[in-house]
Coordinates of C-alpha atoms and ligand atoms in Angstrom, one line a residue:
M1 CA -33.0 -29.3 17.1
P2 CA -34.1 -31.9 14.6
W3 CA -35.8 -30.5 11.5
S4 CA -39.7 -30.9 11.5
M5 CA -42.3 -30.2 8.8
P6 CA -44.1 -26.8 9.0
A7 CA -47.4 -27.5 10.3
F8 CA -49.1 -26.5 7.1
L9 CA -48.2 -26.9 3.4
P10 CA -48.2 -23.8 1.2
E11 CA -51.4 -22.8 -0.1
G12 CA -51.8 -23.5 -3.9
D13 CA -53.6 -25.5 -6.5
Q14 CA -50.9 -28.0 -7.3
P15 CA -51.0 -31.6 -6.3
V16 CA -49.9 -32.0 -2.7
F17 CA -46.9 -33.9 -3.5
L18 CA -45.5 -30.8 -5.4
R19 CA -46.4 -28.6 -2.5
L20 CA -44.7 -30.7 -0.1
A21 CA -41.6 -30.8 -2.2
D22 CA -41.8 -27.1 -2.5
A23 CA -42.0 -26.8 1.2
I24 CA -38.7 -28.8 1.7
I25 CA -36.9 -26.9 -1.0
H26 CA -37.9 -23.7 0.8
D27 CA -36.6 -25.0 4.0
I28 CA -33.4 -26.0 2.4
R29 CA -32.9 -22.7 0.7
R30 CA -33.3 -20.8 3.9
G31 CA -31.1 -22.9 6.0
R32 CA -33.7 -24.9 8.2
L33 CA -32.4 -28.1 6.5
V34 CA -28.6 -28.1 5.7
A35 CA -26.6 -30.2 3.4
G36 CA -26.0 -33.6 4.8
E37 CA -29.0 -33.4 7.1
R38 CA -31.2 -36.6 7.3
L39 CA -34.9 -36.2 6.8
P40 CA -37.3 -38.0 8.9
S41 CA -38.8 -41.2 7.3
S42 CA -41.7 -41.0 4.9
R43 CA -43.8 -42.8 7.6
V44 CA -43.0 -40.0 10.1
L45 CA -43.6 -37.3 7.5
A46 CA -47.0 -38.7 6.5
G47 CA -48.0 -38.9 10.1
E48 CA -46.9 -35.4 10.7
L49 CA -48.9 -33.9 7.7
G50 CA -51.9 -36.3 7.9
V51 CA -51.3 -37.6 4.1
H52 CA -50.9 -40.8 2.7
R53 CA -47.5 -42.3 2.7
N54 CA -47.5 -42.7 -1.2
T55 CA -48.1 -38.9 -1.4
V56 CA -44.7 -38.3 0.6
L57 CA -43.0 -40.9 -1.4
A58 CA -43.9 -39.4 -4.7
S59 CA -42.5 -36.0 -3.2
L60 CA -39.3 -37.5 -2.1
A61 CA -38.8 -39.0 -5.6
E62 CA -39.4 -35.5 -7.1
L63 CA -36.9 -34.0 -4.9
T64 CA -34.3 -36.7 -5.5
S65 CA -34.7 -36.3 -9.3
Q66 CA -34.0 -32.6 -9.1
G67 CA -30.9 -33.3 -6.8
W68 CA -32.1 -31.6 -3.6
I69 CA -31.9 -34.8 -1.7
A70 CA -30.3 -38.3 -2.0
S71 CA -30.9 -41.5 -0.5
Q72 CA -28.3 -43.7 1.4
P73 CA -28.8 -47.4 1.3
A74 CA -30.2 -48.6 4.7
R75 CA -29.8 -45.1 6.2
G76 CA -32.4 -42.9 4.7
M77 CA -32.7 -39.6 3.0
F78 CA -30.3 -36.8 3.3
V79 CA -30.2 -33.4 2.0
A80 CA -27.7 -33.2 -1.0
S81 CA -24.2 -31.9 -0.3
A82 CA -24.2 -30.2 -3.6
L83 CA -27.5 -28.5 -4.1
P84 CA -28.8 -27.7 -7.5
A85 CA -27.4 -24.4 -8.3
A86 CA -29.9 -21.6 -7.3
A87 CA -32.7 -23.6 -8.9
P88 CA -35.8 -21.5 -9.2
P89 CA -38.8 -23.0 -7.3
R90 CA -40.9 -22.8 -10.5
R91 CA -38.9 -25.8 -11.7
L92 CA -41.2 -28.0 -10.1
V93 CA -44.1 -26.5 -12.1
R94 CA -42.1 -27.0 -15.2
R95 CA -41.7 -30.6 -14.5
A96 CA -45.4 -30.7 -14.0
D97 CA -45.8 -29.0 -17.3
L98 CA -44.9 -32.3 -19.0
S99 CA -48.1 -33.8 -17.7
S100 CA -50.7 -31.0 -17.8
G101 CA -51.1 -27.8 -19.9
K102 CA -53.2 -26.6 -17.1
A103 CA -50.3 -27.0 -14.5
Q104 CA -48.2 -25.0 -17.4
R105 CA -50.5 -22.0 -17.4
R106 CA -50.5 -22.2 -13.4
G107 CA -46.7 -22.2 -13.5
E108 CA -46.5 -19.0 -15.8
R109 CA -48.8 -17.3 -13.5
R110 CA -46.9 -18.3 -10.4
A111 CA -43.5 -17.4 -12.0
G112 CA -44.5 -13.8 -12.8
G113 CA -48.0 -12.9 -13.5
A114 CA -48.6 -12.2 -17.2
R115 CA -45.3 -13.3 -18.5
G116 CA -45.3 -15.8 -21.2
G117 CA -43.4 -19.1 -21.8
R118 CA -40.7 -17.5 -23.8
E119 CA -39.7 -15.0 -20.9
L120 CA -40.0 -18.1 -18.5
A121 CA -37.4 -19.8 -20.5
D122 CA -35.0 -16.8 -20.8
D123 CA -35.4 -16.4 -17.0
E124 CA -34.4 -19.9 -16.4
N125 CA -31.1 -19.2 -18.8
D126 CA -30.4 -16.5 -16.3
H127 CA -29.4 -19.0 -13.7
D128 CA -26.8 -20.4 -16.2
D129 CA -24.5 -17.6 -15.1
A130 CA -24.2 -14.0 -16.3
T131 CA -27.0 -12.6 -14.5
R132 CA -28.0 -14.8 -11.6
R133 CA -30.5 -13.2 -9.2
T134 CA -31.3 -13.8 -5.4
S135 CA -34.7 -14.4 -4.3
A136 CA -34.8 -10.8 -3.6
G137 CA -34.0 -10.0 -7.3
F138 CA -30.4 -8.6 -6.8
A139 CA -28.1 -9.5 -9.6
L140 CA -25.2 -12.1 -8.7
P141 CA -22.0 -12.0 -10.7
P142 CA -21.0 -15.3 -12.2
A143 CA -20.0 -18.0 -9.8
L144 CA -16.3 -18.3 -8.9
F145 CA -15.8 -21.7 -9.0
R146 CA -16.8 -24.6 -11.3
D147 CA -16.3 -27.1 -8.6
E148 CA -17.3 -26.6 -5.0
P149 CA -14.5 -26.7 -2.7
R150 CA -14.2 -30.0 -0.9
D151 CA -17.2 -30.6 1.5
A152 CA -15.9 -32.7 4.1
S153 CA -19.3 -33.6 5.6
A154 CA -20.4 -35.0 2.4
R155 CA -17.5 -37.4 2.4
R156 CA -17.3 -38.6 5.9
G157 CA -16.4 -42.1 6.3
M158 CA -14.6 -42.2 3.0
L159 CA -10.8 -42.5 2.5
H160 CA -9.3 -39.2 1.4
M161 CA -6.4 -38.9 -1.1
D162 CA -7.8 -36.0 -2.7
S163 CA -6.5 -33.2 -0.5
A164 CA -2.9 -33.1 0.7
T165 CA -3.4 -32.0 4.3
P166 CA -2.2 -33.1 7.6
D167 CA -3.8 -36.0 9.4
P168 CA -5.9 -34.6 12.1
R169 CA -5.1 -37.4 14.4
L170 CA -1.5 -36.1 14.6
F171 CA -2.4 -32.7 15.6
P172 CA -1.1 -31.6 19.0
V173 CA -4.2 -30.8 20.4
E174 CA -3.0 -30.6 24.0
L175 CA 0.0 -28.7 23.3
L176 CA -1.9 -26.0 21.6
A177 CA -4.8 -25.8 23.9
R178 CA -2.4 -25.4 26.8
A179 CA -0.5 -22.6 24.9
W180 CA -3.6 -20.9 24.1
R181 CA -5.0 -21.0 27.7
R182 CA -1.6 -19.9 29.1
T183 CA -1.2 -16.9 26.7
L184 CA -4.9 -15.8 27.4
L185 CA -4.4 -16.1 31.0
R186 CA -1.4 -14.0 30.8
N187 CA -2.2 -11.4 28.2
G188 CA -5.9 -11.6 27.9
R189 CA -6.3 -7.7 27.9
Q190 CA -3.8 -7.2 25.1
L191 CA -4.8 -10.2 22.9
L192 CA -8.8 -9.5 23.1
T193 CA -8.7 -6.1 21.8
Y194 CA -8.1 -4.3 18.5
D195 CA -4.4 -4.2 17.4
S196 CA -2.1 -4.1 14.5
P197 CA -3.4 -5.8 11.3
Q198 CA 0.2 -7.0 10.5
G199 CA 0.0 -9.7 13.0
H200 CA 1.0 -10.4 16.8
P201 CA 4.3 -9.2 17.3
A202 CA 5.6 -12.5 19.0
L203 CA 4.4 -14.5 16.0
L204 CA 6.2 -12.0 13.5
R205 CA 9.3 -12.3 15.5
A206 CA 9.1 -16.2 15.7
L207 CA 8.3 -16.6 12.2
A208 CA 11.3 -14.4 11.2
A209 CA 13.5 -16.3 13.2
M210 CA 12.2 -19.6 11.6
L211 CA 12.6 -18.2 8.2
R212 CA 16.3 -17.1 8.8
Q213 CA 17.3 -20.5 10.5
T214 CA 15.5 -22.8 8.1
R215 CA 15.2 -20.9 4.8
G216 CA 18.0 -18.8 4.7
M217 CA 15.9 -15.7 4.3
A218 CA 17.3 -12.6 6.1
C219 CA 14.0 -11.3 7.2
G220 CA 13.1 -8.8 9.8
D221 CA 9.7 -8.6 11.8
D222 CA 8.8 -5.6 9.6
E223 CA 9.2 -7.7 6.5
L224 CA 6.5 -10.1 7.5
L225 CA 2.7 -10.1 7.7
T226 CA 0.4 -12.9 9.2
T227 CA -2.6 -13.9 7.2
R228 CA -5.4 -16.3 7.3
G229 CA -3.6 -19.0 5.3
S230 CA -1.9 -18.5 1.9
Q231 CA -4.9 -17.8 0.4
M232 CA -5.6 -14.6 2.0
A233 CA -1.8 -13.6 1.3
I234 CA -2.5 -14.4 -2.6
D235 CA -5.7 -12.5 -2.4
L236 CA -4.0 -9.3 -0.5
V237 CA -1.2 -9.4 -3.2
A238 CA -3.7 -9.6 -6.1
R239 CA -5.8 -6.8 -4.8
T240 CA -3.2 -4.5 -3.7
L241 CA -0.3 -4.8 -6.0
L242 CA -2.2 -5.7 -9.4
A243 CA -4.4 -3.7 -11.5
P244 CA -7.4 -4.9 -13.5
G245 CA -6.0 -6.1 -16.7
D246 CA -2.6 -6.9 -15.6
A247 CA -1.0 -10.0 -17.3
V248 CA 0.1 -12.6 -14.8
A249 CA 1.9 -15.9 -15.8
V250 CA 0.8 -19.1 -13.9
E251 CA 1.7 -22.5 -14.1
A252 CA -0.3 -24.4 -16.8
L253 CA -0.7 -27.2 -14.3
G254 CA -1.2 -25.5 -11.0
Y255 CA -3.2 -24.3 -8.0
R256 CA -6.6 -23.0 -9.0
P257 CA -7.5 -21.1 -5.5
A258 CA -4.6 -19.0 -6.4
W259 CA -5.8 -18.6 -10.0
S260 CA -9.2 -17.6 -8.7
A261 CA -7.8 -14.9 -6.5
L262 CA -5.7 -13.3 -9.1
A263 CA -8.6 -13.3 -11.8
W264 CA -10.9 -12.1 -9.2
A265 CA -8.7 -9.1 -8.8
G266 CA -8.9 -8.5 -12.6
A267 CA -5.7 -10.1 -13.7
E268 CA -5.3 -11.6 -17.2
L269 CA -3.9 -15.2 -16.5
L270 CA -1.4 -16.6 -19.1
P271 CA -0.5 -20.1 -18.6
V272 CA 3.2 -21.3 -19.0
H273 CA 4.2 -24.9 -19.5
V274 CA 5.6 -27.1 -16.7
D275 CA 7.7 -30.0 -17.1
R276 CA 9.8 -32.2 -14.9
H277 CA 12.1 -29.5 -13.9
G278 CA 9.3 -27.3 -13.0
L279 CA 8.1 -24.1 -14.7
D280 CA 9.5 -23.7 -18.3
V281 CA 11.3 -20.5 -17.7
A282 CA 12.6 -20.2 -21.4
A283 CA 8.8 -20.3 -22.3
L284 CA 8.1 -17.7 -19.6
G285 CA 11.0 -15.4 -21.3
R286 CA 9.4 -15.6 -24.7
L287 CA 6.1 -14.5 -23.1
A288 CA 7.8 -11.7 -21.4
E289 CA 9.1 -10.5 -24.7
Q290 CA 5.6 -10.6 -26.5
R291 CA 3.5 -9.3 -23.5
R292 CA 4.1 -6.7 -20.7
L293 CA 3.9 -9.2 -17.8
R294 CA 3.3 -7.8 -14.5
A295 CA 3.8 -10.9 -12.2
V296 CA 4.3 -14.5 -12.2
Y297 CA 2.9 -16.9 -9.6
L298 CA 4.5 -20.3 -9.1
T299 CA 5.2 -23.0 -6.6
P300 CA 9.0 -23.6 -7.2
H301 CA 9.9 -25.8 -4.1
H302 CA 7.3 -28.5 -4.8
H303 CA 5.5 -27.6 -7.8
Y304 CA 1.9 -28.2 -7.4
P305 CA 0.6 -30.7 -8.4
T306 CA 3.3 -32.5 -10.0
T307 CA 5.8 -32.1 -7.0
V308 CA 9.0 -31.5 -8.9
T309 CA 11.3 -28.9 -7.9
L310 CA 12.4 -25.9 -10.0
S311 CA 15.8 -26.7 -11.1
P312 CA 18.7 -24.5 -10.0
A313 CA 19.6 -23.3 -13.6
R314 CA 15.9 -22.2 -13.9
R315 CA 15.8 -20.6 -10.7
M316 CA 18.6 -18.2 -11.7
Q317 CA 17.1 -17.6 -15.1
L318 CA 13.9 -16.7 -13.4
M319 CA 15.6 -14.1 -11.1
A320 CA 17.2 -12.6 -14.0
L321 CA 14.1 -12.5 -16.0
A322 CA 12.3 -10.8 -13.1
Q323 CA 14.9 -7.9 -13.0
R324 CA 15.0 -7.6 -16.6
H325 CA 11.2 -7.3 -16.9
R326 CA 10.5 -6.0 -13.7
L327 CA 8.3 -9.0 -12.7
L328 CA 6.6 -9.5 -9.5
V329 CA 7.6 -13.0 -8.4
I330 CA 4.9 -14.5 -6.3
E331 CA 6.4 -17.6 -4.6
D332 CA 4.1 -19.9 -2.9
D333 CA 6.1 -22.0 -0.7
Y334 CA 3.4 -24.2 1.0
D335 CA 5.2 -27.2 2.1
S336 CA 8.9 -26.3 2.4
E337 CA 9.3 -28.0 5.9
L338 CA 8.3 -31.3 4.6
H339 CA 11.3 -32.2 2.5
F340 CA 12.7 -35.7 3.0
E341 CA 16.0 -35.7 1.7
G342 CA 18.9 -33.5 2.2
R343 CA 18.3 -30.0 2.9
P344 CA 15.4 -28.3 1.3
V345 CA 16.0 -26.0 -1.7
A346 CA 16.2 -22.4 -0.4
P347 CA 13.3 -20.3 -1.6
L348 CA 13.7 -17.8 -4.4
A349 CA 13.2 -15.1 -1.7
S350 CA 16.5 -16.0 -0.1
A351 CA 18.5 -14.8 -3.1
D352 CA 16.5 -11.6 -3.9
P353 CA 18.4 -8.4 -2.8
L354 CA 16.1 -6.1 -5.1
R355 CA 13.0 -7.8 -3.6
H356 CA 11.3 -8.8 -6.6
V357 CA 9.8 -11.8 -4.7
I358 CA 6.7 -11.8 -2.6
Y359 CA 7.2 -14.9 -0.5
I360 CA 4.2 -16.8 0.9
G361 CA 4.1 -19.5 3.4
T362 CA 1.4 -21.5 5.5
L363 CA 0.9 -23.5 8.8
S364 CA -1.7 -25.4 6.9
K365 CA 0.6 -28.4 6.1
I366 CA 2.4 -28.5 9.2
L367 CA -0.4 -28.0 11.7
A368 CA -3.8 -27.7 10.3
P369 CA -5.7 -25.9 7.4
G370 CA -8.5 -25.0 9.9
L371 CA -6.3 -22.8 12.0
R372 CA -6.0 -20.4 9.0
L373 CA -2.7 -19.3 9.6
G374 CA -0.1 -18.3 6.9
F375 CA 2.3 -15.3 6.5
L376 CA 3.7 -13.2 3.6
S377 CA 7.3 -11.8 3.5
A378 CA 8.2 -8.7 1.3
S379 CA 9.8 -5.4 1.7
P380 CA 8.7 -3.0 4.6
D381 CA 6.9 -0.7 2.3
V382 CA 5.0 -3.4 0.5
I383 CA 4.1 -5.1 4.0
A384 CA 2.9 -1.6 5.3
Q385 CA 0.7 -1.4 2.0
L386 CA -0.7 -5.0 2.4
S387 CA -1.3 -4.4 6.2
Q388 CA -3.7 -1.5 5.3
A389 CA -5.4 -3.8 2.8
R390 CA -5.7 -6.5 5.5
F391 CA -7.3 -4.0 8.0
V392 CA -10.0 -3.2 5.3
M393 CA -10.8 -6.8 4.7
D394 CA -10.3 -8.4 8.0
R395 CA -9.3 -5.8 10.6
Q396 CA -6.6 -8.2 12.4
G397 CA -5.8 -11.7 12.7
D398 CA -6.7 -14.2 15.3
W399 CA -4.5 -12.9 18.1
P400 CA -5.1 -15.3 20.8
M401 CA -4.2 -18.0 18.2
E402 CA -1.1 -16.1 17.0
A403 CA -0.1 -15.6 20.3
A404 CA -0.2 -19.3 21.1
V405 CA 1.5 -20.6 18.2
A406 CA 4.2 -18.1 18.8
E407 CA 4.8 -19.6 22.1
L408 CA 4.9 -23.2 20.3
I409 CA 7.6 -21.8 18.0
E410 CA 9.6 -20.2 20.9
E411 CA 9.6 -23.4 22.8
G412 CA 10.5 -25.6 20.1
E413 CA 7.3 -27.5 20.2
L414 CA 6.3 -26.6 16.6
Q415 CA 9.8 -27.8 15.2
R416 CA 9.4 -31.1 17.1
H417 CA 5.9 -31.5 15.5
V418 CA 7.4 -30.8 12.2
R419 CA 10.0 -33.4 12.5
R420 CA 7.2 -35.9 13.5
M421 CA 5.1 -35.0 10.7
R422 CA 8.1 -35.4 8.2
R423 CA 8.8 -38.9 9.5
E424 CA 5.2 -39.8 9.3
C425 CA 4.8 -38.4 5.8
L426 CA 7.9 -40.2 4.6
D427 CA 6.7 -43.4 6.2
R428 CA 3.4 -43.0 4.3
R429 CA 5.0 -42.1 1.2
D430 CA 6.9 -45.5 1.2
A431 CA 4.0 -47.4 2.2
L432 CA 2.0 -46.0 -0.8
A433 CA 4.8 -46.4 -3.1
D434 CA 5.2 -49.9 -2.0
E435 CA 1.4 -50.8 -2.4
L436 CA 1.3 -49.2 -5.9
H437 CA 4.4 -51.2 -7.1
G438 CA 2.8 -54.3 -5.8
K439 CA -0.9 -53.9 -7.3
L440 CA -0.7 -51.0 -10.0
D441 CA 2.8 -51.1 -11.4
S442 CA 1.6 -51.6 -15.0
S443 CA -0.7 -48.9 -15.0
L444 CA 0.8 -46.0 -13.2
R445 CA 4.3 -44.3 -13.6
F446 CA 5.7 -42.5 -10.8
E447 CA 8.7 -41.2 -8.7
P448 CA 8.3 -41.2 -5.1
P449 CA 8.2 -37.5 -4.2
R450 CA 11.2 -35.9 -2.5
G451 CA 9.0 -34.3 0.0
G452 CA 5.4 -33.2 0.7
M453 CA 2.1 -35.0 1.1
A454 CA 1.2 -36.3 -2.3
L455 CA 2.4 -38.7 -4.9
W456 CA 2.0 -37.6 -8.7
A457 CA 1.5 -40.6 -11.0
E458 CA 1.1 -40.7 -14.8
V459 CA -1.7 -43.0 -15.8
D460 CA -1.3 -45.5 -18.5
P461 CA -2.9 -44.1 -21.7
E462 CA -5.2 -47.1 -22.1
L463 CA -6.9 -45.8 -18.9
D464 CA -8.8 -42.6 -18.3
A465 CA -7.7 -40.8 -15.0
T466 CA -10.9 -38.9 -14.6
A467 CA -13.1 -42.0 -15.1
W468 CA -11.0 -43.9 -12.5
C469 CA -11.4 -41.0 -9.9
E470 CA -15.3 -41.3 -10.4
A471 CA -15.3 -45.1 -10.1
A472 CA -12.9 -44.7 -7.0
L473 CA -15.3 -42.1 -5.6
A474 CA -18.2 -44.5 -5.8
A475 CA -16.3 -47.1 -4.2
G476 CA -15.4 -45.0 -1.1
L477 CA -12.0 -43.4 -2.1
A478 CA -12.0 -39.5 -2.8
L479 CA -9.4 -38.4 -5.3
A480 CA -8.8 -35.1 -6.9
R481 CA -10.1 -34.8 -10.2
P482 CA -7.4 -34.0 -13.0
S483 CA -9.4 -31.1 -14.4
Q484 CA -8.8 -29.5 -11.2
W485 CA -5.2 -28.7 -12.1
A486 CA -5.3 -27.9 -15.7
F487 CA -5.6 -24.3 -16.8
S488 CA -7.3 -25.5 -19.9
A489 CA -8.5 -28.8 -21.4
P490 CA -7.4 -31.5 -21.8
P491 CA -6.7 -32.3 -18.3
P492 CA -3.5 -34.5 -17.7
N493 CA -4.1 -38.1 -17.6
A494 CA -2.6 -38.5 -14.1
L495 CA -3.5 -39.0 -10.4
R496 CA -2.2 -37.0 -7.4
L497 CA -2.6 -39.4 -4.6
A498 CA -2.3 -37.6 -1.2
Y499 CA -1.0 -40.1 1.4
S500 CA -0.7 -37.7 4.4
E501 CA -4.0 -38.2 5.9
L502 CA -4.0 -42.1 5.8
R503 CA -2.1 -44.7 7.9
R504 CA -0.6 -47.7 6.4
P505 CA -3.6 -50.0 6.6
E506 CA -5.7 -47.3 5.2
L507 CA -3.3 -46.6 2.4
R508 CA -3.4 -50.4 1.6
R509 CA -7.5 -50.3 1.4
A510 CA -7.2 -47.2 -0.7
V511 CA -4.8 -49.0 -3.2
E512 CA -7.1 -51.8 -3.3
I513 CA -10.0 -49.7 -4.4
L514 CA -7.8 -48.3 -7.0
E515 CA -7.1 -51.7 -8.1
K516 CA -10.7 -52.8 -8.0
T517 CA -12.0 -50.0 -10.0
R518 CA -9.4 -49.7 -12.7
G519 CA -11.5 -51.8 -15.0
A520 CA -14.0 -48.8 -15.0
A521 CA -11.2 -46.6 -16.2
K522 CA -10.5 -48.5 -19.3
R523 CA -10.9 -46.4 -22.5
K524 CA -13.2 -47.8 -25.1
K525 CA -11.5 -48.9 -28.3
P526 CA -13.0 -47.1 -31.3
V527 CA -15.1 -49.7 -33.1
G528 CA -13.1 -50.1 -36.3
K529 CA -14.9 -50.4 -39.7
K530 CA -15.5 -54.0 -40.9
R531 CA -13.2 -54.7 -43.6
G532 CA -14.0 -56.8 -46.6
G533 CA -17.4 -57.3 -48.3
R534 CA -17.9 -55.2 -51.6
Ligands
LIG1 C1 -0.2 -24.8 -3.7 C2 -0.8 -24.4 -2.5 N1 -0.7 -23.4 -1.9 C3 -1.1 -23.1 -0.6 C4 -1.7 -24.1 0.1 C5 -2.3 -23.7 1.4 O1 -3.4 -23.0 1.5 P1 -3.9 -22.3 2.9 O2 -2.7 -21.7 3.5 O3 -4.7 -21.2 2.3 O4 -4.5 -23.2 3.5 C6 -2.0 -25.3 -0.7 C7 -2.9 -26.2 0.0 O5 -3.2 -27.4 -0.6 C8 -1.4 -25.5 -1.9 O6 -1.8 -26.8 -2.5

């Protein structure tokens, strides 16, 4: 049902335009109005409330200035996709403070009875982080993310190179829908009840066979656990196998969602340098000599974000280090199927008789991230422990979906789809590389990746990659911001251009936008002091 204004504005002695803004904020906060939703026109709102249109316009201007709503040219006003973080309603009053001392006193009354301005100011700082509070007064811990995860609705209609995910237009909808229907018709009773948290046995069998055949891993069904994507796998490992305060090495340019899971479990994260051969294992060794390291999390097959592969020499050194220091190696092998040249490098887990490695895989890259299907391989005792943790967190996976995907694997359909995805990705990689060579050769330095869904390009030092991202976003091309991958400042002056979601003509348009916005990324030259004179 479309949103409509409440019949009455809240009581109060503030001007009507502020009370109207307050009412809209209230509806956004309680979810009656959601991010991206269009507001009725000012004329309609004025008519509904029986107020002058200028009053509504003043109210909308107030809401815009505070970031609650945003206008889209020729389309109207929309609820903002990134809402002001837990902004207290009294902010409205604080703006009014500027124009009227009377309003300030009223604001103080409203914000907490007899409390003075000083407390009010302190209170506002609360919202900065450490002790944020809900409207009911419960303390909230500091926010987990600096940047919100990608909000697709806010960027509908844009070209996306910000997230290396499969093109949804290539998703085998019919195949999966048929398999899902068949398995439910056949085994509905078994699939729709409580069962093992380890995963549907057919999917465990199918994944184990796939890992044996394609990744050289001798993996039995009791050495596997299904998860809702790699993210749950990393979280389970962090919660179950790490203790608060454990030191965990991570790639200094790396995958922030994994860092968040590890840090949330209380781990102390220690960044290790990455170069064109992947993680600097010698640096990891030095760190392990200085500190008691419990684990290392890494993406050896295609390092995220730079796409390089950990060299064979470093792989051997890493496994020796793991043995020497009894390190848990958390191997995130997120896109191993999408290797273009030769055979994919075998995972670390394939040469790990003592089982230092916890191996994590996902179907997000070959099917779709929205399915939330991933898996984890470890020794049977670890799997049993993690299954218990999964029970506590999630009870069990989505059995109907797991059974349907198992059927796709058993029938060879998933493997056919993977081959198609690989061809598409290779074609798109080449198309992107050609376009970049043609239009931006002087500004970007890159090697076409040997697999995966994104191309890593170093940006000419005269240009600022972050400014380029901002300008491209404003022109309709979404790019990942470099700060996203850097453990600590400064971020790399590079772009990670995901090509997997875009067809050739779209890639051409994307590169045109990059070319058009390059000027905005030019760094300002420091103004030199005038020479001469006395
Ligand atoms: C390094 C890395 N690991 C894992 C994933 C997949 O995450 P999930 O399986 O939770 O969708 C991604 C997706 O972008 C990734 O970049």
